[in-house]
Coordinates of C-alpha atoms in Angstrom, one line a residue:
M1 CA 25.9 -8.6 0.7
V2 CA 22.4 -9.3 -0.7
A3 CA 21.8 -6.8 -3.5
H4 CA 18.7 -8.5 -4.9
V5 CA 15.7 -9.3 -2.7
R6 CA 12.6 -10.2 -4.5
L7 CA 9.5 -9.1 -2.7
R8 CA 6.9 -10.0 -5.2
T9 CA 4.3 -8.6 -3.0
P10 CA 0.8 -7.5 -4.1
L11 CA -0.1 -3.8 -3.5
A12 CA -2.1 -2.5 -2.2
L13 CA -5.2 -2.1 -0.1
F14 CA -8.2 -0.7 1.1
G15 CA -10.1 1.2 3.8
A16 CA -13.6 2.5 3.8
A17 CA -16.6 3.0 6.0
L18 CA -20.3 2.7 5.7
L19 CA -22.0 5.4 7.7
V20 CA -24.9 4.3 9.7
L21 CA -27.7 6.9 9.3
A22 CA -30.9 7.2 11.2
G23 CA -31.6 3.5 10.8
P24 CA -30.2 0.6 8.9
P25 CA -30.7 1.1 5.1
L26 CA -33.4 -0.9 3.5
L27 CA -32.1 -3.9 1.5
T28 CA -33.2 -3.3 -2.0
Q29 CA -32.5 -4.7 -5.5
G30 CA -29.1 -3.4 -6.7
S31 CA -27.6 -2.7 -3.3
G32 CA -26.0 -6.0 -2.6
A33 CA -29.3 -7.9 -2.1
D34 CA -28.8 -10.3 -4.9
T35 CA -25.2 -11.2 -4.1
G36 CA -25.3 -11.1 -0.3
T37 CA -22.7 -8.3 -0.1
H38 CA -24.8 -5.7 1.6
I39 CA -23.7 -5.2 5.2
P40 CA -25.8 -2.6 7.0
G41 CA -23.6 -0.4 9.3
L42 CA -20.2 -1.7 7.9
R43 CA -17.3 0.7 8.6
V44 CA -13.8 0.5 7.1
M45 CA -10.8 2.1 8.6
V46 CA -7.8 3.6 6.8
P47 CA -4.7 3.4 9.2
N48 CA -2.9 6.4 7.6
T49 CA -3.5 9.9 6.5
P50 CA -5.6 11.1 3.6
G51 CA -3.8 10.9 0.2
G52 CA -1.8 7.8 1.1
G53 CA -2.0 4.5 -0.7
Y54 CA -4.4 2.9 1.7
D55 CA -6.6 5.9 1.5
I56 CA -6.6 6.1 -2.3
T57 CA -7.3 2.4 -2.5
A58 CA -10.1 2.6 0.0
R59 CA -11.9 5.5 -1.6
T60 CA -11.6 3.9 -5.0
L61 CA -12.8 0.5 -3.7
V62 CA -15.8 2.1 -2.0
K63 CA -16.8 4.2 -5.0
D64 CA -16.5 1.2 -7.3
A65 CA -18.5 -1.0 -5.0
E66 CA -21.2 1.6 -4.8
D67 CA -21.3 2.1 -8.5
A68 CA -21.5 -1.6 -9.0
E69 CA -24.5 -1.6 -6.5
L70 CA -22.8 -4.0 -4.1
I71 CA -23.0 -1.7 -1.1
R72 CA -24.2 1.9 -0.4
N73 CA -23.9 4.8 2.0
V74 CA -20.1 4.2 2.4
E75 CA -17.8 6.5 4.2
V76 CA -14.0 6.2 4.5
F77 CA -12.5 7.3 7.8
N78 CA -8.9 7.7 8.8
L79 CA -7.1 6.7 12.0
P80 CA -3.4 7.4 11.3
G81 CA -0.4 6.8 13.6
A82 CA 2.7 4.8 14.0
G83 CA 2.8 3.5 10.5
G84 CA -0.6 2.0 10.7
T85 CA -0.3 0.2 14.1
V86 CA -2.6 2.7 15.8
G87 CA -5.3 1.6 13.5
L88 CA -4.3 -2.1 13.8
S89 CA -4.6 -1.9 17.6
R90 CA -8.0 -0.3 17.3
L91 CA -9.1 -3.1 14.9
V92 CA -7.9 -5.8 17.2
S93 CA -9.6 -4.2 20.2
E94 CA -12.9 -4.4 18.2
R95 CA -13.0 -8.2 18.7
G96 CA -16.2 -9.7 17.3
N97 CA -17.2 -6.6 15.4
G98 CA -18.3 -8.0 12.0
K99 CA -19.1 -4.5 10.7
L100 CA -15.6 -3.1 10.7
A101 CA -12.7 -3.7 8.3
M102 CA -9.4 -2.1 7.7
S103 CA -7.2 -1.4 4.7
M104 CA -3.6 -2.4 5.0
G105 CA -0.6 -3.7 3.2
L106 CA 3.1 -4.5 3.5
G107 CA 3.6 -1.2 5.4
V108 CA 1.5 -2.5 8.4
V109 CA 3.5 -5.7 8.4
G110 CA 6.8 -3.8 8.7
A111 CA 5.4 -1.2 11.2
A112 CA 4.1 -3.9 13.5
R113 CA 7.7 -5.3 13.7
S114 CA 9.6 -2.0 13.9
N115 CA 7.3 -0.5 16.4
H116 CA 7.1 -3.6 18.5
S117 CA 3.3 -3.4 18.4
P118 CA 1.5 -5.6 20.9
S119 CA -1.0 -6.3 18.1
T120 CA 0.0 -8.0 14.9
L121 CA -1.8 -9.0 11.7
A122 CA -1.9 -12.6 13.1
D123 CA -4.5 -11.2 15.5
T124 CA -6.8 -10.1 12.7
T125 CA -9.2 -12.0 10.4
P126 CA -7.8 -12.0 6.8
I127 CA -10.3 -11.0 4.1
A128 CA -8.6 -10.3 0.8
R129 CA -5.4 -9.2 -0.8
L130 CA -6.3 -6.9 -3.7
T131 CA -3.6 -5.3 -5.6
E132 CA 0.1 -5.2 -6.4
E133 CA 2.2 -2.3 -7.7
P134 CA 5.8 -1.1 -8.0
D135 CA 7.2 1.8 -6.1
V136 CA 8.5 4.8 -7.9
V137 CA 11.6 6.9 -7.3
V138 CA 10.6 10.6 -7.6
V139 CA 12.0 14.1 -7.1
A140 CA 10.4 17.6 -7.4
K141 CA 10.3 19.1 -10.9
N142 CA 13.0 21.6 -10.0
S143 CA 15.3 19.0 -8.4
P144 CA 18.9 18.9 -9.7
Y145 CA 18.6 15.2 -10.3
K146 CA 17.5 14.5 -13.9
T147 CA 18.3 10.8 -14.0
I148 CA 18.5 7.9 -11.6
D149 CA 22.3 7.7 -12.2
Q150 CA 22.7 11.3 -11.2
L151 CA 20.7 10.7 -8.0
I152 CA 22.6 7.5 -7.1
D153 CA 26.0 9.2 -7.7
A154 CA 25.1 12.1 -5.3
W155 CA 23.6 9.6 -2.8
K156 CA 26.8 7.5 -2.9
E157 CA 29.0 10.6 -2.3
N158 CA 27.0 11.7 0.7
P159 CA 24.4 9.2 1.9
G160 CA 23.5 11.3 5.0
K161 CA 23.0 14.5 3.1
V162 CA 20.7 13.1 0.3
S163 CA 17.8 12.0 2.5
V164 CA 15.1 9.7 1.2
G165 CA 11.5 9.9 2.3
G166 CA 8.9 7.1 2.3
G167 CA 5.2 6.8 3.3
S168 CA 5.8 3.9 5.6
A169 CA 7.6 3.1 8.9
P170 CA 10.9 1.2 8.9
G171 CA 10.2 -2.3 7.6
G172 CA 7.5 -1.1 5.3
P173 CA 7.7 -1.0 1.4
D174 CA 8.8 2.6 1.1
H175 CA 11.7 1.8 3.5
L176 CA 12.7 -1.6 2.2
A177 CA 12.8 -0.4 -1.5
P178 CA 15.4 2.4 -1.0
M179 CA 17.4 0.2 1.4
Q180 CA 17.7 -2.4 -1.3
M181 CA 18.6 0.4 -3.8
A182 CA 21.3 1.5 -1.4
Q183 CA 22.7 -2.0 -1.0
A184 CA 22.7 -2.5 -4.8
A185 CA 24.6 0.8 -5.3
G186 CA 27.2 -0.1 -2.7
I187 CA 25.9 2.2 0.1
P188 CA 25.7 0.6 3.5
P189 CA 22.0 0.6 4.5
K190 CA 22.9 1.8 8.0
E191 CA 24.2 5.1 6.5
V192 CA 21.0 5.9 4.7
N193 CA 19.1 8.9 6.0
Y194 CA 15.5 7.5 5.8
V195 CA 12.7 9.9 6.8
P196 CA 9.4 8.1 7.5
F197 CA 6.0 9.8 6.9
D198 CA 2.6 8.5 7.9
G199 CA 1.4 7.9 4.3
G200 CA 2.1 9.2 0.8
G201 CA 0.1 12.3 1.4
E202 CA 2.4 13.7 4.0
L203 CA 5.4 12.6 2.0
L204 CA 4.3 14.5 -1.1
A205 CA 4.6 17.9 0.5
S206 CA 8.2 17.3 1.5
I207 CA 9.2 16.1 -1.9
L208 CA 7.5 19.0 -3.6
G209 CA 9.2 21.4 -1.1
N210 CA 12.6 19.9 -1.7
K211 CA 12.9 19.1 2.0
I212 CA 14.2 15.6 1.2
G213 CA 16.5 14.5 -1.6
F214 CA 14.0 12.1 -3.1
G215 CA 11.0 10.0 -2.3
V216 CA 9.8 6.5 -2.8
S217 CA 6.2 5.6 -2.9
G218 CA 3.6 3.6 -4.9
V219 CA 3.0 4.5 -8.5
G220 CA -0.8 4.9 -8.0
E221 CA -0.3 7.5 -5.2
Y222 CA 1.7 9.9 -7.4
L223 CA 0.4 9.2 -10.9
D224 CA -1.4 12.5 -11.2
Q225 CA 1.6 14.5 -10.0
I226 CA 4.0 12.6 -12.4
E227 CA 1.7 13.2 -15.4
S228 CA 1.2 16.9 -14.5
G229 CA 5.0 17.4 -14.3
E230 CA 5.0 18.3 -10.6
L231 CA 7.1 15.3 -9.9
R232 CA 9.9 13.9 -12.0
L233 CA 9.9 10.1 -12.2
L234 CA 13.5 8.7 -12.2
A235 CA 12.8 4.9 -12.0
V236 CA 10.4 2.2 -11.0
T237 CA 11.2 -0.7 -8.7
G238 CA 9.1 -3.4 -10.4
P239 CA 10.1 -6.0 -13.0
E240 CA 8.7 -3.9 -15.9
R241 CA 8.3 -0.2 -16.8
A242 CA 5.1 1.4 -15.6
K243 CA 2.6 1.6 -18.5
G244 CA 2.4 5.1 -20.0
L245 CA 5.4 6.4 -18.0
D246 CA 8.8 7.2 -19.4
A247 CA 11.3 5.9 -16.8
P248 CA 13.5 2.8 -16.6
T249 CA 13.3 0.0 -14.1
L250 CA 16.1 -0.2 -11.5
Q251 CA 17.2 -3.4 -13.2
E252 CA 17.5 -1.5 -16.6
A253 CA 19.5 1.2 -14.9
G254 CA 22.0 -1.4 -13.6
Y255 CA 20.8 -1.8 -10.0
D256 CA 19.9 -5.3 -9.1
V257 CA 16.6 -4.6 -7.3
E258 CA 13.1 -5.8 -8.1
F259 CA 10.4 -4.8 -5.6
T260 CA 6.6 -4.6 -5.6
N261 CA 4.2 -3.6 -2.9
W262 CA 0.7 -5.0 -2.1
R263 CA -2.5 -4.0 -0.3
G264 CA -5.5 -5.8 1.1
V265 CA -8.2 -5.9 3.7
V266 CA -8.5 -7.4 7.2
A267 CA -11.3 -7.5 9.8
P268 CA -11.3 -7.8 13.6
P269 CA -10.6 -11.1 15.4
G270 CA -13.5 -13.2 16.6
I271 CA -16.1 -12.4 13.9
T272 CA -18.4 -15.2 12.8
D273 CA -17.8 -17.4 9.8
G274 CA -20.8 -15.9 8.2
E275 CA -19.6 -12.3 8.8
R276 CA -16.2 -13.2 7.3
D277 CA -17.8 -15.0 4.3
R278 CA -19.9 -11.9 3.6
L279 CA -16.9 -9.6 3.6
V280 CA -15.0 -12.0 1.3
A281 CA -18.0 -12.2 -1.0
L282 CA -18.0 -8.4 -1.2
M283 CA -14.4 -8.4 -2.2
E284 CA -15.0 -11.2 -4.8
E285 CA -17.9 -9.4 -6.4
L286 CA -15.9 -6.2 -6.5
H287 CA -12.9 -7.9 -8.0
D288 CA -15.1 -9.2 -10.9
S289 CA -16.7 -5.8 -11.6
P290 CA -15.8 -3.7 -14.6
E291 CA -15.6 -0.7 -12.3
W292 CA -12.8 -2.2 -10.3
R293 CA -11.0 -3.4 -13.4
D294 CA -11.1 0.1 -14.9
S295 CA -9.7 1.6 -11.6
M296 CA -6.9 -0.9 -11.5
K297 CA -5.8 0.0 -15.0
R298 CA -6.1 3.7 -14.4
N299 CA -4.0 3.6 -11.2
G300 CA -1.4 1.2 -12.5
W301 CA -2.3 -1.5 -10.1
D302 CA -1.8 -5.2 -10.9
D303 CA -4.3 -7.8 -9.9
A304 CA -3.2 -9.9 -6.9
F305 CA -6.4 -11.3 -5.6
L306 CA -6.3 -13.8 -2.8
T307 CA -8.9 -14.4 -0.1
G308 CA -9.5 -16.0 3.3
D309 CA -7.1 -18.6 4.7
A310 CA -4.8 -18.3 1.7
F311 CA -4.4 -14.6 2.4
G312 CA -3.7 -15.5 6.0
D313 CA -0.9 -17.8 5.0
F314 CA 0.5 -15.1 2.8
L315 CA 0.5 -12.6 5.7
A316 CA 2.4 -15.1 7.9
A317 CA 5.0 -15.6 5.2
E318 CA 5.3 -11.8 4.6
D319 CA 6.0 -11.3 8.3
K320 CA 8.8 -13.8 8.2
R321 CA 10.1 -12.2 5.0
V322 CA 10.3 -8.7 6.4
V323 CA 12.2 -9.9 9.4
A324 CA 14.6 -11.8 7.2
V325 CA 15.2 -8.8 4.8
L326 CA 15.8 -6.4 7.7
K327 CA 18.3 -8.9 9.1
E328 CA 20.1 -9.3 5.8
L329 CA 20.3 -5.5 5.4
G330 CA 21.8 -5.2 8.9
L331 CA 18.8 -3.2 10.2

């Protein structure tokens, strides 16, 4: 039994698109000209539904980059399906396209494994890891579960009846976190009734409608609903309490689990070194901007910036780690 698996993974990513209008935009002062970040015709794909973590990160990233005058005329577009692997396959098929990028994160790593995807993140060009955040354990405001202990007690009594929903495919963060919770609580992971959704947006409706026992997702995705009282926050999975939110960590509650999620950006294979360097430069300039720093604070995201080959090494290590954790959990 391995009750404590540290996935100190950065959260969370990005997806956005620059819409090509009648012709390529003029390169002017204040639109990336000075920093070399302006990429006429750049498009960025979000591989899950609107409202999910990749989507929120992407729209935030794009707005901040525009406000910082690094890029302009940006449009986010969504291509959901199969936990992000539909978008991944599309990205890989766009070999040599230096004007396309995709938001992604731990969920795509897990989905590529669980769905036996012919395309993997090893086929992409790593650009940057951006953020890290804990997951949250949430229920609807009218749920009978008022505390994490009440939820766990009911879950232990009937694991199949108390279903848990997550915005990622098996092997992704919203799947791994409750599986580690179950193991720490003495529930065999194979008995857990996990219901996958294609992003946090789809998951939210089922939580609010009490169609599942509880949900697990990134803190940034549901911060507004938690603060408004629509969702009741029972616990956070990270090493520390979420700032401004009144809920214990799982460790504090007596469950030996510490888990964080991460998000980043990748590009198609076969792009030139210059195209890769320009995308990396865009992420570096954004990372250093006050706009992005304010957004990270507002969304409860921790900085986990890593670029290029170092990010590629991290992706390879994460793939091995997901396989190992699934094996340890008997899944």
